[in-house]
PDB file of C-alpha atoms in Angstrom:
ATOM      1  CA  SER A   1     -65.358  26.539 -53.558  1.00  0.00           C
ATOM      2  CA  GLN A   2     -62.867  23.466 -53.584  1.00  0.00           C
ATOM      3  CA  THR A   3     -60.568  23.135 -51.570  1.00  0.00           C
ATOM      4  CA  ILE A   4     -58.051  20.221 -51.665  1.00  0.00           C
ATOM      5  CA  HIS A   5     -55.916  18.814 -48.300  1.00  0.00           C
ATOM      6  CA  GLN A   6     -52.765  16.464 -48.063  1.00  0.00           C
ATOM      7  CA  TRP A   7     -51.483  15.174 -45.032  1.00  0.00           C
ATOM      8  CA  PRO A   8     -48.734  14.596 -43.317  1.00  0.00           C
ATOM      9  CA  ALA A   9     -47.050  17.998 -43.815  1.00  0.00           C
ATOM     10  CA  THR A  10     -43.544  16.778 -42.924  1.00  0.00           C
ATOM     11  CA  LEU A  11     -42.460  13.370 -42.718  1.00  0.00           C
ATOM     12  CA  VAL A  12     -39.386  11.888 -41.457  1.00  0.00           C
ATOM     13  CA  GLN A  13     -38.481   8.298 -42.077  1.00  0.00           C
ATOM     14  CA  PRO A  14     -35.920   5.379 -42.463  1.00  0.00           C
ATOM     15  CA  VAL A  15     -35.430   3.424 -45.353  1.00  0.00           C
ATOM     16  CA  GLY A  16     -37.138   0.764 -45.346  1.00  0.00           C
ATOM     17  CA  SER A  17     -39.954   2.453 -43.882  1.00  0.00           C
ATOM     18  CA  PRO A  18     -43.449   2.232 -45.092  1.00  0.00           C
ATOM     19  CA  LEU A  19     -44.767   5.136 -46.568  1.00  0.00           C
ATOM     20  CA  SER A  20     -48.874   6.525 -46.751  1.00  0.00           C
ATOM     21  CA  LEU A  21     -49.594   9.440 -47.550  1.00  0.00           C
ATOM     22  CA  GLU A  22     -52.828  10.997 -47.964  1.00  0.00           C
ATOM     23  CA  CYS A  23     -54.571  13.708 -50.387  1.00  0.00           C
ATOM     24  CA  THR A  24     -58.358  14.511 -50.300  1.00  0.00           C
ATOM     25  CA  VAL A  25     -60.288  16.671 -52.389  1.00  0.00           C
ATOM     26  CA  GLU A  26     -63.820  19.464 -50.811  1.00  0.00           C
ATOM     27  CA  GLY A  27     -66.107  20.702 -52.955  1.00  0.00           C
ATOM     28  CA  THR A  28     -65.894  18.737 -56.236  1.00  0.00           C
ATOM     29  CA  SER A  29     -67.186  15.054 -57.122  1.00  0.00           C
ATOM     30  CA  ASN A  30     -65.336  13.385 -59.934  1.00  0.00           C
ATOM     31  CA  PRO A  31     -62.200  14.530 -59.678  1.00  0.00           C
ATOM     32  CA  ASN A  32     -59.670  13.976 -61.836  1.00  0.00           C
ATOM     33  CA  LEU A  33     -56.159  13.338 -59.396  1.00  0.00           C
ATOM     34  CA  TYR A  34     -52.093  14.094 -59.686  1.00  0.00           C
ATOM     35  CA  TRP A  35     -49.614  13.282 -57.603  1.00  0.00           C
ATOM     36  CA  TYR A  36     -46.430  14.719 -58.832  1.00  0.00           C
ATOM     37  CA  ARG A  37     -42.673  14.845 -56.869  1.00  0.00           C
ATOM     38  CA  GLN A  38     -40.075  17.573 -56.535  1.00  0.00           C
ATOM     39  CA  ALA A  39     -36.925  16.750 -55.864  1.00  0.00           C
ATOM     40  CA  ALA A  40     -34.255  19.539 -54.170  1.00  0.00           C
ATOM     41  CA  GLY A  41     -34.506  22.858 -56.535  1.00  0.00           C
ATOM     42  CA  ARG A  42     -35.513  20.429 -58.660  1.00  0.00           C
ATOM     43  CA  GLY A  43     -39.184  20.637 -61.853  1.00  0.00           C
ATOM     44  CA  LEU A  44     -42.539  18.527 -60.748  1.00  0.00           C
ATOM     45  CA  GLN A  45     -42.445  14.621 -62.013  1.00  0.00           C
ATOM     46  CA  LEU A  46     -45.944  13.325 -62.889  1.00  0.00           C
ATOM     47  CA  LEU A  47     -45.439  10.113 -60.532  1.00  0.00           C
ATOM     48  CA  PHE A  48     -50.022   9.110 -60.996  1.00  0.00           C
ATOM     49  CA  TYR A  49     -53.575  10.645 -62.882  1.00  0.00           C
ATOM     50  CA  SER A  50     -56.135   8.336 -61.576  1.00  0.00           C
ATOM     51  CA  VAL A  51     -59.617   9.874 -63.787  1.00  0.00           C
ATOM     52  CA  GLY A  52     -61.175   7.499 -61.845  1.00  0.00           C
ATOM     53  CA  ILE A  53     -62.465   5.632 -58.435  1.00  0.00           C
ATOM     54  CA  GLY A  54     -59.969   2.534 -58.943  1.00  0.00           C
ATOM     55  CA  GLN A  55     -57.853   3.540 -62.506  1.00  0.00           C
ATOM     56  CA  ILE A  56     -54.516   4.286 -61.548  1.00  0.00           C
ATOM     57  CA  SER A  57     -52.188   5.840 -64.530  1.00  0.00           C
ATOM     58  CA  SER A  58     -48.358   5.514 -63.471  1.00  0.00           C
ATOM     59  CA  GLU A  59     -45.670   7.269 -64.815  1.00  0.00           C
ATOM     60  CA  VAL A  60     -42.697   5.824 -63.881  1.00  0.00           C
ATOM     61  CA  PRO A  61     -41.955   2.799 -62.678  1.00  0.00           C
ATOM     62  CA  GLN A  62     -40.715   3.605 -58.909  1.00  0.00           C
ATOM     63  CA  ASN A  63     -40.883   1.623 -55.679  1.00  0.00           C
ATOM     64  CA  LEU A  64     -44.484   3.505 -55.562  1.00  0.00           C
ATOM     65  CA  SER A  65     -47.828   3.079 -55.553  1.00  0.00           C
ATOM     66  CA  ALA A  66     -50.949   4.904 -55.884  1.00  0.00           C
ATOM     67  CA  SER A  67     -54.474   3.437 -54.705  1.00  0.00           C
ATOM     68  CA  ARG A  68     -58.022   5.888 -55.050  1.00  0.00           C
ATOM     69  CA  PRO A  69     -60.615   4.112 -52.591  1.00  0.00           C
ATOM     70  CA  GLN A  70     -62.803   6.638 -53.319  1.00  0.00           C
ATOM     71  CA  ASP A  71     -64.018   9.670 -55.127  1.00  0.00           C
ATOM     72  CA  ARG A  72     -62.446  12.245 -53.777  1.00  0.00           C
ATOM     73  CA  GLN A  73     -59.043  10.541 -51.594  1.00  0.00           C
ATOM     74  CA  PHE A  74     -55.199   9.690 -53.262  1.00  0.00           C
ATOM     75  CA  ILE A  75     -53.231   7.778 -51.175  1.00  0.00           C
ATOM     76  CA  LEU A  76     -49.592   7.348 -52.067  1.00  0.00           C
ATOM     77  CA  SER A  77     -47.657   4.327 -50.940  1.00  0.00           C
ATOM     78  CA  SER A  78     -44.854   2.692 -50.705  1.00  0.00           C
ATOM     79  CA  LYS A  79     -43.879  -0.312 -49.019  1.00  0.00           C
ATOM     80  CA  LYS A  80     -39.810  -0.377 -48.820  1.00  0.00           C
ATOM     81  CA  LEU A  81     -38.524   3.651 -48.512  1.00  0.00           C
ATOM     82  CA  LEU A  82     -35.210   4.225 -51.163  1.00  0.00           C
ATOM     83  CA  LEU A  83     -33.176   7.805 -49.899  1.00  0.00           C
ATOM     84  CA  SER A  84     -33.815   8.603 -53.334  1.00  0.00           C
ATOM     85  CA  ASP A  85     -37.381   8.952 -52.313  1.00  0.00           C
ATOM     86  CA  SER A  86     -36.873  12.183 -50.561  1.00  0.00           C
ATOM     87  CA  GLY A  87     -38.454  15.304 -51.991  1.00  0.00           C
ATOM     88  CA  PHE A  88     -41.752  17.117 -51.804  1.00  0.00           C
ATOM     89  CA  TYR A  89     -44.873  15.281 -52.645  1.00  0.00           C
ATOM     90  CA  LEU A  90     -47.829  17.617 -54.648  1.00  0.00           C
ATOM     91  CA  CYS A  91     -50.893  16.359 -55.035  1.00  0.00           C
ATOM     92  CA  ALA A  92     -53.409  18.420 -57.544  1.00  0.00           C
ATOM     93  CA  TRP A  93     -56.704  17.584 -59.005  1.00  0.00           C
ATOM     94  CA  SER A  94     -58.559  19.056 -62.366  1.00  0.00           C
ATOM     95  CA  GLY A  95     -62.419  19.088 -63.750  1.00  0.00           C
ATOM     96  CA  ASP A  96     -60.189  17.683 -66.502  1.00  0.00           C
ATOM     97  CA  SER A  97     -58.171  17.078 -67.904  1.00  0.00           C
ATOM     98  CA  LYS A  98     -57.079  19.554 -69.541  1.00  0.00           C
ATOM     99  CA  GLU A  99     -58.822  21.997 -67.410  1.00  0.00           C
ATOM    100  CA  THR A 100     -56.558  23.661 -64.530  1.00  0.00           C
ATOM    101  CA  GLN A 101     -54.848  21.454 -62.306  1.00  0.00           C
ATOM    102  CA  TYR A 102     -54.696  22.976 -58.802  1.00  0.00           C
ATOM    103  CA  PHE A 103     -51.903  22.551 -55.986  1.00  0.00           C
ATOM    104  CA  GLY A 104     -52.170  21.350 -52.078  1.00  0.00           C
ATOM    105  CA  PRO A 105     -49.838  22.947 -49.123  1.00  0.00           C
ATOM    106  CA  GLY A 106     -47.165  19.050 -50.494  1.00  0.00           C
ATOM    107  CA  THR A 107     -45.406  16.734 -48.364  1.00  0.00           C
ATOM    108  CA  ARG A 108     -41.688  17.605 -47.426  1.00  0.00           C
ATOM    109  CA  LEU A 109     -40.479  13.626 -46.973  1.00  0.00           C
ATOM    110  CA  LEU A 110     -37.141  12.626 -45.400  1.00  0.00           C
ATOM    111  CA  VAL A 111     -35.563   9.486 -46.182  1.00  0.00           C
ATOM    112  CA  LEU A 112     -33.129   9.123 -43.426  1.00  0.00           C
TER     113      LEU A 112
ATOM    114  CA  ALA B   1     -42.857  15.962 -78.853  1.00  0.00           C
ATOM    115  CA  GLN B   2     -44.096  18.824 -76.392  1.00  0.00           C
ATOM    116  CA  LYS B   3     -41.544  20.429 -73.849  1.00  0.00           C
ATOM    117  CA  VAL B   4     -41.515  23.896 -72.355  1.00  0.00           C
ATOM    118  CA  THR B   5     -38.314  25.844 -71.993  1.00  0.00           C
ATOM    119  CA  GLN B   6     -38.399  28.293 -69.329  1.00  0.00           C
ATOM    120  CA  ALA B   7     -33.907  29.459 -70.064  1.00  0.00           C
ATOM    121  CA  GLN B   8     -34.109  31.524 -67.163  1.00  0.00           C
ATOM    122  CA  THR B   9     -32.666  29.474 -64.094  1.00  0.00           C
ATOM    123  CA  GLU B  10     -32.304  32.178 -62.083  1.00  0.00           C
ATOM    124  CA  ILE B  11     -32.681  36.215 -62.122  1.00  0.00           C
ATOM    125  CA  SER B  12     -32.330  38.935 -59.402  1.00  0.00           C
ATOM    126  CA  VAL B  13     -33.575  42.146 -59.763  1.00  0.00           C
ATOM    127  CA  VAL B  14     -33.675  45.103 -57.365  1.00  0.00           C
ATOM    128  CA  GLU B  15     -37.219  45.853 -56.024  1.00  0.00           C
ATOM    129  CA  LYS B  16     -39.356  48.146 -57.980  1.00  0.00           C
ATOM    130  CA  GLU B  17     -37.391  47.114 -61.718  1.00  0.00           C
ATOM    131  CA  ASP B  18     -39.776  45.406 -64.208  1.00  0.00           C
ATOM    132  CA  VAL B  19     -38.670  41.791 -64.090  1.00  0.00           C
ATOM    133  CA  THR B  20     -40.164  39.630 -67.423  1.00  0.00           C
ATOM    134  CA  LEU B  21     -39.748  35.522 -67.336  1.00  0.00           C
ATOM    135  CA  ASP B  22     -39.462  33.312 -71.410  1.00  0.00           C
ATOM    136  CA  CYS B  23     -41.238  30.871 -71.847  1.00  0.00           C
ATOM    137  CA  VAL B  24     -40.897  28.640 -75.237  1.00  0.00           C
ATOM    138  CA  TYR B  25     -43.481  25.574 -75.938  1.00  0.00           C
ATOM    139  CA  GLU B  26     -43.478  23.749 -78.926  1.00  0.00           C
ATOM    140  CA  THR B  27     -46.209  21.088 -79.672  1.00  0.00           C
ATOM    141  CA  ARG B  28     -47.603  19.794 -83.572  1.00  0.00           C
ATOM    142  CA  ASP B  29     -50.696  19.866 -82.092  1.00  0.00           C
ATOM    143  CA  THR B  30     -53.096  23.590 -83.181  1.00  0.00           C
ATOM    144  CA  THR B  31     -55.089  22.988 -79.878  1.00  0.00           C
ATOM    145  CA  TYR B  32     -53.199  23.979 -75.695  1.00  0.00           C
ATOM    146  CA  TYR B  33     -53.519  25.228 -73.304  1.00  0.00           C
ATOM    147  CA  LEU B  34     -51.098  27.640 -71.682  1.00  0.00           C
ATOM    148  CA  PHE B  35     -50.578  28.243 -68.372  1.00  0.00           C
ATOM    149  CA  TRP B  36     -48.462  30.201 -64.883  1.00  0.00           C
ATOM    150  CA  TYR B  37     -47.718  29.338 -61.617  1.00  0.00           C
ATOM    151  CA  LYS B  38     -45.887  30.210 -59.149  1.00  0.00           C
ATOM    152  CA  GLN B  39     -44.019  28.761 -56.244  1.00  0.00           C
ATOM    153  CA  PRO B  40     -43.161  30.804 -53.046  1.00  0.00           C
ATOM    154  CA  PRO B  41     -41.401  29.043 -50.556  1.00  0.00           C
ATOM    155  CA  SER B  42     -44.074  27.680 -48.411  1.00  0.00           C
ATOM    156  CA  GLY B  43     -44.017  25.067 -51.521  1.00  0.00           C
ATOM    157  CA  GLU B  44     -47.558  25.090 -52.485  1.00  0.00           C
ATOM    158  CA  LEU B  45     -47.972  25.437 -56.592  1.00  0.00           C
ATOM    159  CA  VAL B  46     -50.366  29.104 -56.664  1.00  0.00           C
ATOM    160  CA  PHE B  47     -52.222  28.562 -60.239  1.00  0.00           C
ATOM    161  CA  LEU B  48     -51.733  32.465 -61.353  1.00  0.00           C
ATOM    162  CA  ILE B  49     -53.219  32.310 -65.458  1.00  0.00           C
ATOM    163  CA  ARG B  50     -54.859  29.471 -68.306  1.00  0.00           C
ATOM    164  CA  ARG B  51     -54.861  30.809 -71.732  1.00  0.00           C
ATOM    165  CA  ASN B  52     -55.911  28.368 -74.678  1.00  0.00           C
ATOM    166  CA  SER B  53     -54.530  28.324 -78.139  1.00  0.00           C
ATOM    167  CA  PHE B  54     -57.450  30.185 -79.766  1.00  0.00           C
ATOM    168  CA  ASP B  55     -56.633  33.546 -77.327  1.00  0.00           C
ATOM    169  CA  GLU B  56     -53.465  35.726 -78.508  1.00  0.00           C
ATOM    170  CA  GLN B  57     -54.946  38.572 -76.790  1.00  0.00           C
ATOM    171  CA  ASN B  58     -52.573  40.247 -73.752  1.00  0.00           C
ATOM    172  CA  GLU B  59     -53.527  39.826 -70.458  1.00  0.00           C
ATOM    173  CA  ILE B  60     -52.951  41.766 -66.823  1.00  0.00           C
ATOM    174  CA  SER B  61     -53.567  40.937 -63.690  1.00  0.00           C
ATOM    175  CA  GLY B  62     -52.238  44.326 -61.117  1.00  0.00           C
ATOM    176  CA  ARG B  63     -48.948  43.917 -61.675  1.00  0.00           C
ATOM    177  CA  TYR B  64     -49.167  40.848 -63.354  1.00  0.00           C
ATOM    178  CA  SER B  65     -49.040  41.056 -67.684  1.00  0.00           C
ATOM    179  CA  TRP B  66     -48.366  38.597 -70.018  1.00  0.00           C
ATOM    180  CA  ASN B  67     -47.657  37.943 -73.640  1.00  0.00           C
ATOM    181  CA  PHE B  68     -48.910  35.046 -75.689  1.00  0.00           C
ATOM    182  CA  GLN B  69     -46.869  35.469 -79.258  1.00  0.00           C
ATOM    183  CA  LYS B  70     -48.019  31.992 -82.065  1.00  0.00           C
ATOM    184  CA  SER B  71     -45.286  33.303 -84.110  1.00  0.00           C
ATOM    185  CA  THR B  72     -42.594  32.622 -81.775  1.00  0.00           C
ATOM    186  CA  SER B  73     -43.959  29.827 -79.710  1.00  0.00           C
ATOM    187  CA  SER B  74     -43.698  31.950 -76.674  1.00  0.00           C
ATOM    188  CA  PHE B  75     -45.490  32.659 -73.549  1.00  0.00           C
ATOM    189  CA  ASN B  76     -43.629  35.628 -71.323  1.00  0.00           C
ATOM    190  CA  PHE B  77     -44.601  36.892 -68.117  1.00  0.00           C
ATOM    191  CA  THR B  78     -44.268  40.305 -67.104  1.00  0.00           C
ATOM    192  CA  ILE B  79     -43.843  40.833 -63.158  1.00  0.00           C
ATOM    193  CA  THR B  80     -44.362  45.411 -62.981  1.00  0.00           C
ATOM    194  CA  ALA B  81     -43.172  47.647 -59.877  1.00  0.00           C
ATOM    195  CA  SER B  82     -41.674  43.683 -58.352  1.00  0.00           C
ATOM    196  CA  GLN B  83     -42.176  43.336 -54.978  1.00  0.00           C
ATOM    197  CA  VAL B  84     -40.090  41.291 -52.122  1.00  0.00           C
ATOM    198  CA  VAL B  85     -43.230  39.209 -52.062  1.00  0.00           C
ATOM    199  CA  ASP B  86     -42.622  38.056 -55.804  1.00  0.00           C
ATOM    200  CA  SER B  87     -39.915  35.730 -54.919  1.00  0.00           C
ATOM    201  CA  ALA B  88     -40.001  32.516 -56.153  1.00  0.00           C
ATOM    202  CA  VAL B  89     -40.576  29.543 -58.621  1.00  0.00           C
ATOM    203  CA  TYR B  90     -42.292  29.929 -61.608  1.00  0.00           C
ATOM    204  CA  PHE B  91     -43.323  27.352 -63.808  1.00  0.00           C
ATOM    205  CA  CYS B  92     -44.879  27.517 -67.640  1.00  0.00           C
ATOM    206  CA  ALA B  93     -46.476  24.670 -67.859  1.00  0.00           C
ATOM    207  CA  LEU B  94     -48.769  22.875 -71.613  1.00  0.00           C
ATOM    208  CA  ILE B  95     -50.949  20.480 -72.532  1.00  0.00           C
ATOM    209  CA  THR B  96     -52.377  19.157 -75.631  1.00  0.00           C
ATOM    210  CA  ASN B  97     -55.559  18.442 -76.653  1.00  0.00           C
ATOM    211  CA  ARG B  98     -54.762  14.789 -77.255  1.00  0.00           C
ATOM    212  CA  ASP B  99     -52.699  14.341 -73.916  1.00  0.00           C
ATOM    213  CA  ASP B 100     -53.867  14.110 -70.745  1.00  0.00           C
ATOM    214  CA  LYS B 101     -50.760  14.955 -69.303  1.00  0.00           C
ATOM    215  CA  ILE B 102     -50.130  18.428 -68.074  1.00  0.00           C
ATOM    216  CA  ILE B 103     -45.742  19.506 -69.150  1.00  0.00           C
ATOM    217  CA  PHE B 104     -44.122  21.725 -66.750  1.00  0.00           C
ATOM    218  CA  GLY B 105     -40.741  24.056 -67.775  1.00  0.00           C
ATOM    219  CA  LYS B 106     -38.351  23.298 -65.276  1.00  0.00           C
ATOM    220  CA  GLY B 107     -39.444  27.082 -63.383  1.00  0.00           C
ATOM    221  CA  THR B 108     -37.519  30.017 -63.139  1.00  0.00           C
ATOM    222  CA  ARG B 109     -36.233  30.814 -59.224  1.00  0.00           C
ATOM    223  CA  LEU B 110     -37.082  34.661 -58.980  1.00  0.00           C
ATOM    224  CA  HIS B 111     -35.442  36.842 -56.687  1.00  0.00           C
ATOM    225  CA  ILE B 112     -36.579  40.149 -55.523  1.00  0.00           C
ATOM    226  CA  LEU B 113     -34.174  42.324 -53.447  1.00  0.00           C
ATOM    227  CA  PRO B 114     -35.139  45.356 -51.269  1.00  0.00           C
TER     228      PRO B 114
END
């Protein structure tokens, strides 16, 4: 069966510091991968999605970036965090863009 | 443009009551897929159901049931005999055959009171 992992689970970072969140999927190959952000009490915002290694589509212009160095690894990064980057970050995978997306446990990021 | 509306921001019911969460969608595509997800306090989104636009049969899974009506563009979710563990935020979502991105509603926060 497929599983999706995210780490860290919680992160507290100062403004201006770098960020690296990791997401890995097991039990499937060539998945579509997604990064979402959920601000406190708000809905889900799609940040990036990837249909293959090195292929990244950005949905929202901001100081975040994503990379997919391996088939089942998706990384969310920032060179300098802003206060507004605080939120709950969710990674998801699907077998195809029309199929169900399955979500990881998420990372809670607090930027101080 | 595609859109998902969950008009109920927050609902509170007493345990064992039935509760229906509304979802109205907009799309001009004839082929699309609808989803419901549950987000408990832990944060992880849990997949509940996926329906395609050609299958209007209602679905029942234990205490959960879904009513899909294309005539009113609605995909409502009913929890029968609610339990405290049903307390969560519930998201309805849509993806059409022409899009690569799923559109989520803003969610309904459900409180089941003991």
